[in-house]
Amino acid sequence: MKRRLLILTAMLLVACMGFRTEARASSEDEGGGVNVQHIIFEHMLDSYTWHITKVGETDVAVYLPVILYSKTSGWHVFSSRRLHENGGSYRGFYPAPEDGAHAYKLMEKMPDGSMVRPIDLSLTKMGLALLINSVVLLLIFLPAARWYRKNRGNTEAVPSKYVSFVEMLVLMVEDGIIKPCIGKNYRKFSPYLLTAFFFIFTCNLMSLLPIFPGGVGVTANMAVTMFLALCTFIAVNVFGSKEYWKEILWPDVPTWLKVPLPLMPMIELIGIFTKPIALMIRLFANMLGGHMAMLVLTILIFIGFSAGAAMGSSMTFISVVFNIFMYALELLVAYIQAYVFTLLSAVFIGSAQVHHHGD
């Protein structure tokens, strides 16, 4: 137990060291105060550069490729280092205002002075984090899948401890969530639901790592959760049975609720879209809220030191204690959110399948 607390404290201190450099840069911009909004948004929003730390006056960062298409000047491909060297602008492209709808994204300045957003196909920090998390997921499961493919039909082969552990995780999700919720057709949807569970769980855990390549809240991005919810939406409605659609378009209710005004069918059709929206917002809000709470607790250290050494020391103690608690809570939330998303997706898919008595 003591060793775990020491590990958590060390990870938090490493994270604080990373925040210190940004707080220092913000205080220089604001004349001595800590720009809390800038620090939080810079961590939570997407960007063209993955800032790791600062050594002296040198920024250690991963500069990603910027790929833009302008209707007036065509394609533009360059490194985000150019933006860093030129104060955020390059080749007529300028960063959008932080308080705007496209904060931290590049906008093109037109000859009449207006700002237009180009088609942006850049590999951003969020995109790179998605690729890294996907590679981590493959590295975890491919060795086990390779062993089972190699020993298919060999009843005498004994899996290693690692393969047995991966099998236990898969069976935990399949037997505990997918089979009970979907029924006899569970094999048809197991690949998607297993992928969704372990992808969300891996992304949640990677976001809690305070050092590169972790620290990016992939599931705290609404575009990612929207795509996952869209996959569930397709699985539910494209593979839904005739009975499922009959209950939506012509439910078993009194006729006056269906004709002449299709009141109940309209309510059922609205329900088709509210379910994936609820999935999207639930995962996004829970992961975003936890990360923001930990960020705010860490920033309290720098706000305290800006008021004096005594205040800073006391705020450091309070921040570390509460951050250890929040970190342990976020580890639990990382699993719970993956579990809940998979469970609700399985329930929605199962409700759209044909169920016979005894299934």
GROMACS .gro file of N, CA, C and O in nm, residues 3-109:
model
  428
    3ARG      N    1   0.389   0.149  -0.111
    3ARG     CA    2   0.454   0.161  -0.241
    3ARG      C    3   0.361   0.224  -0.344
    3ARG      O    4   0.401   0.307  -0.425
    4ARG      N    5   0.232   0.185  -0.341
    4ARG     CA    6   0.136   0.243  -0.435
    4ARG      C    7   0.118   0.392  -0.412
    4ARG      O    8   0.109   0.471  -0.506
    5LEU      N    9   0.112   0.433  -0.285
    5LEU     CA   10   0.099   0.576  -0.255
    5LEU      C   11   0.221   0.653  -0.303
    5LEU      O   12   0.209   0.765  -0.354
    6LEU      N   13   0.340   0.594  -0.287
    6LEU     CA   14   0.461   0.661  -0.333
    6LEU      C   15   0.461   0.675  -0.485
    6LEU      O   16   0.502   0.778  -0.539
    7ILE      N   17   0.414   0.572  -0.554
    7ILE     CA   18   0.407   0.578  -0.700
    7ILE      C   19   0.310   0.687  -0.745
    7ILE      O   20   0.338   0.767  -0.834
    8LEU      N   21   0.190   0.692  -0.681
    8LEU     CA   22   0.092   0.795  -0.716
    8LEU      C   23   0.147   0.933  -0.689
    8LEU      O   24   0.130   1.026  -0.770
    9THR      N   25   0.215   0.953  -0.574
    9THR     CA   26   0.271   1.083  -0.541
    9THR      C   27   0.377   1.124  -0.642
    9THR      O   28   0.382   1.240  -0.686
   10ALA      N   29   0.463   1.028  -0.681
   10ALA     CA   30   0.567   1.058  -0.778
   10ALA      C   31   0.508   1.100  -0.913
   10ALA      O   32   0.555   1.195  -0.977
   11MET      N   33   0.402   1.030  -0.956
   11MET     CA   34   0.339   1.063  -1.083
   11MET      C   35   0.277   1.202  -1.078
   11MET      O   36   0.283   1.279  -1.174
   12LEU      N   37   0.217   1.236  -0.964
   12LEU     CA   38   0.158   1.368  -0.950
   12LEU      C   39   0.264   1.477  -0.951
   12LEU      O   40   0.244   1.584  -1.008
   13LEU      N   41   0.378   1.451  -0.887
   13LEU     CA   42   0.486   1.550  -0.887
   13LEU      C   43   0.542   1.570  -1.027
   13LEU      O   44   0.576   1.683  -1.065
   14VAL      N   45   0.551   1.462  -1.103
   14VAL     CA   46   0.595   1.475  -1.242
   14VAL      C   47   0.498   1.560  -1.322
   14VAL      O   48   0.536   1.645  -1.402
   15ALA      N   49   0.368   1.536  -1.298
   15ALA     CA   50   0.266   1.617  -1.366
   15ALA      C   51   0.277   1.763  -1.326
   15ALA      O   52   0.265   1.853  -1.409
   16CYS      N   53   0.302   1.788  -1.196
   16CYS     CA   54   0.314   1.926  -1.148
   16CYS      C   55   0.432   1.997  -1.213
   16CYS      O   56   0.427   2.116  -1.242
   17MET      N   57   0.543   1.922  -1.234
   17MET     CA   58   0.659   1.981  -1.299
   17MET      C   59   0.625   2.023  -1.441
   17MET      O   60   0.671   2.127  -1.490
   18GLY      N   61   0.544   1.943  -1.509
   18GLY     CA   62   0.501   1.981  -1.642
   18GLY      C   63   0.411   2.103  -1.641
   18GLY      O   64   0.421   2.191  -1.727
   19PHE      N   65   0.320   2.112  -1.541
   19PHE     CA   66   0.231   2.227  -1.532
   19PHE      C   67   0.307   2.354  -1.495
   19PHE      O   68   0.268   2.463  -1.532
   20ARG      N   69   0.419   2.338  -1.421
   20ARG     CA   70   0.491   2.455  -1.372
   20ARG      C   71   0.543   2.540  -1.488
   20ARG      O   72   0.537   2.662  -1.484
   21THR      N   73   0.596   2.474  -1.590
   21THR     CA   74   0.650   2.548  -1.704
   21THR      C   75   0.541   2.627  -1.773
   21THR      O   76   0.562   2.742  -1.814
   22GLU      N   77   0.422   2.570  -1.788
   22GLU     CA   78   0.314   2.641  -1.854
   22GLU      C   79   0.259   2.751  -1.766
   22GLU      O   80   0.220   2.857  -1.813
   23ALA      N   81   0.252   2.728  -1.636
   23ALA     CA   82   0.207   2.832  -1.545
   23ALA      C   83   0.304   2.950  -1.546
   23ALA      O   84   0.265   3.066  -1.540
   24ARG      N   85   0.436   2.918  -1.557
   24ARG     CA   86   0.535   3.023  -1.562
   24ARG      C   87   0.520   3.106  -1.688
   24ARG      O   88   0.527   3.228  -1.688
   25ALA      N   89   0.496   3.036  -1.802
   25ALA     CA   90   0.477   3.108  -1.928
   25ALA      C   91   0.352   3.193  -1.923
   25ALA      O   92   0.349   3.307  -1.972
   26SER      N   93   0.246   3.142  -1.862
   26SER     CA   94   0.122   3.218  -1.851
   26SER      C   95   0.140   3.339  -1.763
   26SER      O   96   0.086   3.446  -1.790
   27SER      N   97   0.217   3.325  -1.654
   27SER     CA   98   0.236   3.437  -1.563
   27SER      C   99   0.314   3.548  -1.630
   27SER      O  100   0.293   3.666  -1.604
   28GLU      N  101   0.406   3.508  -1.724
   28GLU     CA  102   0.478   3.611  -1.797
   28GLU      C  103   0.384   3.689  -1.888
   28GLU      O  104   0.396   3.809  -1.905
   29ASP      N  105   0.286   3.619  -1.945
   29ASP     CA  106   0.191   3.687  -2.034
   29ASP      C  107   0.097   3.777  -1.956
   29ASP      O  108   0.054   3.881  -2.006
   30GLU      N  109   0.063   3.738  -1.837
   30GLU     CA  110  -0.037   3.812  -1.761
   30GLU      C  111   0.025   3.905  -1.658
   30GLU      O  112  -0.045   3.960  -1.574
   31GLY      N  113   0.159   3.922  -1.661
   31GLY     CA  114   0.223   4.014  -1.569
   31GLY      C  115   0.234   3.963  -1.428
   31GLY      O  116   0.229   4.040  -1.332
   32GLY      N  117   0.250   3.832  -1.410
   32GLY     CA  118   0.271   3.779  -1.276
   32GLY      C  119   0.162   3.688  -1.228
   32GLY      O  120   0.183   3.612  -1.134
   33GLY      N  121   0.044   3.691  -1.286
   33GLY     CA  122  -0.065   3.605  -1.244
   33GLY      C  123  -0.069   3.478  -1.325
   33GLY      O  124  -0.013   3.470  -1.434
   34VAL      N  125  -0.136   3.378  -1.273
   34VAL     CA  126  -0.147   3.250  -1.342
   34VAL      C  127  -0.273   3.250  -1.427
   34VAL      O  128  -0.383   3.271  -1.376
   35ASN      N  129  -0.256   3.227  -1.556
   35ASN     CA  130  -0.369   3.225  -1.648
   35ASN      C  131  -0.432   3.086  -1.644
   35ASN      O  132  -0.394   2.996  -1.719
   36VAL      N  133  -0.525   3.067  -1.552
   36VAL     CA  134  -0.586   2.936  -1.529
   36VAL      C  135  -0.659   2.888  -1.653
   36VAL      O  136  -0.647   2.772  -1.694
   37GLN      N  137  -0.735   2.975  -1.716
   37GLN     CA  138  -0.814   2.936  -1.833
   37GLN      C  139  -0.722   2.889  -1.945
   37GLN      O  140  -0.751   2.787  -2.011
   38HIS      N  141  -0.612   2.958  -1.967
   38HIS     CA  142  -0.520   2.920  -2.074
   38HIS      C  143  -0.460   2.782  -2.049
   38HIS      O  144  -0.450   2.700  -2.140
   39ILE      N  145  -0.417   2.756  -1.925
   39ILE     CA  146  -0.355   2.628  -1.892
   39ILE      C  147  -0.454   2.513  -1.910
   39ILE      O  148  -0.422   2.409  -1.968
   40ILE      N  149  -0.577   2.531  -1.861
   40ILE     CA  150  -0.677   2.424  -1.871
   40ILE      C  151  -0.713   2.397  -2.016
   40ILE      O  152  -0.715   2.281  -2.061
   41PHE      N  153  -0.739   2.504  -2.093
   41PHE     CA  154  -0.776   2.485  -2.233
   41PHE      C  155  -0.662   2.424  -2.314
   41PHE      O  156  -0.684   2.344  -2.404
   42GLU      N  157  -0.537   2.465  -2.283
   42GLU     CA  158  -0.424   2.411  -2.357
   42GLU      C  159  -0.408   2.261  -2.334
   42GLU      O  160  -0.362   2.188  -2.421
   43HIS      N  161  -0.445   2.213  -2.215
   43HIS     CA  162  -0.437   2.071  -2.186
   43HIS      C  163  -0.556   1.994  -2.243
   43HIS      O  164  -0.539   1.883  -2.294
   44MET      N  165  -0.675   2.050  -2.237
   44MET     CA  166  -0.794   1.976  -2.272
   44MET      C  167  -0.827   1.983  -2.422
   44MET      O  168  -0.881   1.888  -2.477
   45LEU      N  169  -0.794   2.096  -2.487
   45LEU     CA  170  -0.828   2.111  -2.628
   45LEU      C  171  -0.718   2.053  -2.715
   45LEU      O  172  -0.605   2.030  -2.672
   46ASP      N  173  -0.753   2.032  -2.841
   46ASP     CA  174  -0.658   1.976  -2.937
   46ASP      C  175  -0.559   2.083  -2.982
   46ASP      O  176  -0.585   2.204  -2.970
   47SER      N  177  -0.444   2.040  -3.035
   47SER     CA  178  -0.342   2.134  -3.081
   47SER      C  179  -0.257   2.068  -3.188
   47SER      O  180  -0.258   1.945  -3.203
   48TYR      N  181  -0.179   2.150  -3.259
   48TYR     CA  182  -0.092   2.100  -3.365
   48TYR      C  183   0.044   2.057  -3.311
   48TYR      O  184   0.122   1.997  -3.385
   49THR      N  185   0.071   2.087  -3.185
   49THR     CA  186   0.198   2.052  -3.123
   49THR      C  187   0.172   1.980  -2.991
   49THR      O  188   0.085   2.022  -2.914
   50TRP      N  189   0.246   1.875  -2.967
   50TRP     CA  190   0.234   1.802  -2.840
   50TRP      C  191   0.349   1.847  -2.751
   50TRP      O  192   0.461   1.799  -2.762
   51HIS      N  193   0.319   1.941  -2.661
   51HIS     CA  194   0.422   1.994  -2.572
   51HIS      C  195   0.446   1.895  -2.459
   51HIS      O  196   0.354   1.853  -2.390
   52ILE      N  197   0.573   1.858  -2.439
   52ILE     CA  198   0.609   1.758  -2.337
   52ILE      C  199   0.659   1.826  -2.210
   52ILE      O  200   0.606   1.805  -2.101
   53THR      N  201   0.762   1.908  -2.222
   53THR     CA  202   0.816   1.979  -2.106
   53THR      C  203   0.903   2.094  -2.156
   53THR      O  204   0.910   2.120  -2.277
   54LYS      N  205   0.972   2.159  -2.064
   54LYS     CA  206   1.060   2.269  -2.098
   54LYS      C  207   1.189   2.254  -2.020
   54LYS      O  208   1.187   2.245  -1.897
   55VAL      N  209   1.302   2.250  -2.091
   55VAL     CA  210   1.434   2.238  -2.029
   55VAL      C  211   1.505   2.372  -2.045
   55VAL      O  212   1.548   2.406  -2.156
   56GLY      N  213   1.515   2.447  -1.936
   56GLY     CA  214   1.570   2.582  -1.947
   56GLY      C  215   1.479   2.669  -2.030
   56GLY      O  216   1.363   2.691  -1.996
   57GLU      N  217   1.530   2.719  -2.141
   57GLU     CA  218   1.450   2.800  -2.233
   57GLU      C  219   1.409   2.722  -2.356
   57GLU      O  220   1.354   2.780  -2.451
   58THR      N  221   1.438   2.593  -2.357
   58THR     CA  222   1.409   2.510  -2.474
   58THR      C  223   1.284   2.428  -2.452
   58THR      O  224   1.271   2.358  -2.352
   59ASP      N  225   1.190   2.437  -2.545
   59ASP     CA  226   1.068   2.358  -2.539
   59ASP      C  227   1.093   2.220  -2.597
   59ASP      O  228   1.147   2.206  -2.709
   60VAL      N  229   1.056   2.118  -2.522
   60VAL     CA  230   1.062   1.979  -2.571
   60VAL      C  231   0.922   1.943  -2.615
   60VAL      O  232   0.830   1.933  -2.533
   61ALA      N  233   0.903   1.924  -2.744
   61ALA     CA  234   0.770   1.901  -2.797
   61ALA      C  235   0.777   1.815  -2.921
   61ALA      O  236   0.882   1.801  -2.985
   62VAL      N  237   0.665   1.755  -2.956
   62VAL     CA  238   0.651   1.680  -3.081
   62VAL      C  239   0.577   1.771  -3.178
   62VAL      O  240   0.461   1.806  -3.157
   63TYR      N  241   0.647   1.811  -3.285
   63TYR     CA  242   0.588   1.900  -3.384
   63TYR      C  243   0.524   1.815  -3.494
   63TYR      O  244   0.592   1.740  -3.564
   64LEU      N  245   0.395   1.828  -3.507
   64LEU     CA  246   0.316   1.742  -3.595
   64LEU      C  247   0.294   1.808  -3.731
   64LEU      O  248   0.301   1.931  -3.744
   65PRO      N  249   0.265   1.728  -3.834
   65PRO     CA  250   0.243   1.785  -3.968
   65PRO      C  251   0.109   1.857  -3.978
   65PRO      O  252   0.006   1.805  -3.936
   66VAL      N  253   0.113   1.977  -4.034
   66VAL     CA  254  -0.008   2.056  -4.058
   66VAL      C  255  -0.044   2.042  -4.205
   66VAL      O  256   0.038   2.072  -4.292
   67ILE      N  257  -0.164   1.996  -4.233
   67ILE     CA  258  -0.211   1.973  -4.370
   67ILE      C  259  -0.340   2.052  -4.388
   67ILE      O  260  -0.443   2.019  -4.329
   68LEU      N  261  -0.335   2.156  -4.470
   68LEU     CA  262  -0.449   2.245  -4.491
   68LEU      C  263  -0.479   2.257  -4.639
   68LEU      O  264  -0.387   2.253  -4.723
   69TYR      N  265  -0.607   2.272  -4.670
   69TYR     CA  266  -0.647   2.300  -4.808
   69TYR      C  267  -0.728   2.428  -4.812
   69TYR      O  268  -0.833   2.440  -4.748
   70SER      N  269  -0.677   2.525  -4.887
   70SER     CA  270  -0.743   2.654  -4.903
   70SER      C  271  -0.808   2.660  -5.040
   70SER      O  272  -0.750   2.617  -5.141
   71LYS      N  273  -0.928   2.715  -5.045
   71LYS     CA  274  -0.998   2.728  -5.173
   71LYS      C  275  -0.930   2.829  -5.265
   71LYS      O  276  -0.950   2.827  -5.387
   72THR      N  277  -0.850   2.917  -5.208
   72THR     CA  278  -0.783   3.021  -5.287
   72THR      C  279  -0.639   2.987  -5.322
   72THR      O  280  -0.591   3.020  -5.430
   73SER      N  281  -0.568   2.919  -5.231
   73SER     CA  282  -0.424   2.894  -5.254
   73SER      C  283  -0.389   2.746  -5.259
   73SER      O  284  -0.270   2.713  -5.268
   74GLY      N  285  -0.486   2.657  -5.249
   74GLY     CA  286  -0.459   2.515  -5.263
   74GLY      C  287  -0.405   2.450  -5.136
   74GLY      O  288  -0.434   2.495  -5.025
   75TRP      N  289  -0.324   2.346  -5.154
   75TRP     CA  290  -0.273   2.267  -5.042
   75TRP      C  291  -0.153   2.334  -4.976
   75TRP      O  292  -0.070   2.393  -5.043
   76HIS      N  293  -0.148   2.318  -4.844
   76HIS     CA  294  -0.035   2.366  -4.765
   76HIS      C  295   0.004   2.256  -4.667
   76HIS      O  296  -0.079   2.212  -4.586
   77VAL      N  297   0.130   2.212  -4.676
   77VAL     CA  298   0.180   2.108  -4.586
   77VAL      C  299   0.310   2.159  -4.524
   77VAL      O  300   0.405   2.192  -4.595
   78PHE      N  301   0.312   2.168  -4.391
   78PHE     CA  302   0.432   2.216  -4.322
   78PHE      C  303   0.429   2.165  -4.178
   78PHE      O  304   0.326   2.115  -4.129
   79SER      N  305   0.543   2.176  -4.112
   79SER     CA  306   0.553   2.131  -3.974
   79SER      C  307   0.496   2.237  -3.880
   79SER      O  308   0.507   2.358  -3.905
   80SER      N  309   0.438   2.192  -3.770
   80SER     CA  310   0.385   2.287  -3.671
   80SER      C  311   0.497   2.366  -3.603
   80SER      O  312   0.469   2.463  -3.533
   81ARG      N  313   0.622   2.325  -3.623
   81ARG     CA  314   0.735   2.404  -3.573
   81ARG      C  315   0.734   2.544  -3.633
   81ARG      O  316   0.775   2.642  -3.569
   82ARG      N  317   0.688   2.554  -3.759
   82ARG     CA  318   0.680   2.685  -3.824
   82ARG      C  319   0.585   2.778  -3.748
   82ARG      O  320   0.610   2.898  -3.737
   83LEU      N  321   0.476   2.721  -3.698
   83LEU     CA  322   0.383   2.802  -3.620
   83LEU      C  323   0.449   2.847  -3.490
   83LEU      O  324   0.431   2.962  -3.447
   84HIS      N  325   0.527   2.758  -3.429
   84HIS     CA  326   0.595   2.791  -3.304
   84HIS      C  327   0.699   2.901  -3.326
   84HIS      O  328   0.716   2.991  -3.242
   85GLU      N  329   0.768   2.898  -3.439
   85GLU     CA  330   0.874   2.995  -3.467
   85GLU      C  331   0.819   3.130  -3.509
   85GLU      O  332   0.889   3.231  -3.497
   86ASN      N  333   0.695   3.134  -3.556
   86ASN     CA  334   0.638   3.259  -3.607
   86ASN      C  335   0.521   3.308  -3.522
   86ASN      O  336   0.430   3.376  -3.573
   87GLY      N  337   0.521   3.273  -3.397
   87GLY     CA  338   0.418   3.323  -3.306
   87GLY      C  339   0.279   3.270  -3.331
   87GLY      O  340   0.181   3.335  -3.296
   88GLY      N  341   0.268   3.152  -3.393
   88GLY     CA  342   0.137   3.090  -3.414
   88GLY      C  343   0.079   3.108  -3.552
   88GLY      O  344  -0.024   3.048  -3.582
   89SER      N  345   0.142   3.187  -3.637
   89SER     CA  346   0.091   3.211  -3.772
   89SER      C  347   0.195   3.172  -3.875
   89SER      O  348   0.316   3.179  -3.849
   90TYR      N  349   0.148   3.135  -3.995
   90TYR     CA  350   0.241   3.095  -4.101
   90TYR      C  351   0.164   3.087  -4.233
   90TYR      O  352   0.052   3.035  -4.239
   91ARG      N  353   0.223   3.143  -4.339
   91ARG     CA  354   0.167   3.139  -4.474
   91ARG      C  355   0.025   3.193  -4.482
   91ARG      O  356  -0.061   3.141  -4.555
   92GLY      N  357  -0.004   3.294  -4.406
   92GLY     CA  358  -0.137   3.354  -4.411
   92GLY      C  359  -0.240   3.285  -4.325
   92GLY      O  360  -0.359   3.320  -4.331
   93PHE      N  361  -0.198   3.187  -4.246
   93PHE     CA  362  -0.288   3.118  -4.155
   93PHE      C  363  -0.261   3.166  -4.012
   93PHE      O  364  -0.145   3.173  -3.969
   94TYR      N  365  -0.369   3.194  -3.940
   94TYR     CA  366  -0.358   3.250  -3.806
   94TYR      C  367  -0.444   3.169  -3.709
   94TYR      O  368  -0.548   3.115  -3.748
   95PRO      N  369  -0.401   3.160  -3.582
   95PRO     CA  370  -0.482   3.084  -3.484
   95PRO      C  371  -0.613   3.155  -3.455
   95PRO      O  372  -0.618   3.278  -3.444
   96ALA      N  373  -0.719   3.078  -3.441
   96ALA     CA  374  -0.850   3.134  -3.406
   96ALA      C  375  -0.848   3.184  -3.262
   96ALA      O  376  -0.769   3.138  -3.180
   97PRO      N  377  -0.932   3.281  -3.229
   97PRO     CA  378  -0.938   3.331  -3.091
   97PRO      C  379  -0.971   3.220  -2.993
   97PRO      O  380  -1.045   3.127  -3.024
   98GLU      N  381  -0.913   3.229  -2.872
   98GLU     CA  382  -0.934   3.126  -2.771
   98GLU      C  383  -1.079   3.118  -2.724
   98GLU      O  384  -1.125   3.013  -2.680
   99ASP      N  385  -1.151   3.229  -2.734
   99ASP     CA  386  -1.290   3.229  -2.689
   99ASP      C  387  -1.388   3.202  -2.803
   99ASP      O  388  -1.509   3.213  -2.785
  100GLY      N  389  -1.336   3.165  -2.920
  100GLY     CA  390  -1.423   3.139  -3.035
  100GLY      C  391  -1.460   2.993  -3.046
  100GLY      O  392  -1.419   2.907  -2.967
  101ALA      N  393  -1.539   2.962  -3.150
  101ALA     CA  394  -1.585   2.824  -3.170
  101ALA      C  395  -1.474   2.732  -3.218
  101ALA      O  396  -1.481   2.611  -3.198
  102HIS      N  397  -1.370   2.789  -3.281
  102HIS     CA  398  -1.259   2.709  -3.334
  102HIS      C  399  -1.129   2.743  -3.262
  102HIS      O  400  -1.026   2.766  -3.325
  103ALA      N  401  -1.134   2.747  -3.130
  103ALA     CA  402  -1.017   2.784  -3.052
  103ALA      C  403  -0.898   2.693  -3.083
  103ALA      O  404  -0.914   2.572  -3.095
  104TYR      N  405  -0.780   2.756  -3.099
  104TYR     CA  406  -0.653   2.687  -3.125
  104TYR      C  407  -0.647   2.624  -3.264
  104TYR      O  408  -0.550   2.554  -3.295
  105LYS      N  409  -0.747   2.645  -3.349
  105LYS     CA  410  -0.742   2.598  -3.486
  105LYS      C  411  -0.694   2.711  -3.577
  105LYS      O  412  -0.703   2.828  -3.543
  106LEU      N  413  -0.643   2.674  -3.696
  106LEU     CA  414  -0.590   2.772  -3.788
  106LEU      C  415  -0.700   2.827  -3.879
  106LEU      O  416  -0.785   2.753  -3.927
  107MET      N  417  -0.695   2.957  -3.899
  107MET     CA  418  -0.790   3.025  -3.987
  107MET      C  419  -0.709   3.098  -4.095
  107MET      O  420  -0.598   3.145  -4.069
  108GLU      N  421  -0.766   3.106  -4.214
  108GLU     CA  422  -0.699   3.175  -4.324
  108GLU      C  423  -0.752   3.318  -4.337
  108GLU      O  424  -0.872   3.342  -4.334
  109LYS      N  425  -0.657   3.411  -4.349
  109LYS     CA  426  -0.693   3.551  -4.363
  109LYS      C  427  -0.711   3.583  -4.511
  109LYS      O  428  -0.618   3.573  -4.590
   0.00000   0.00000   0.00000
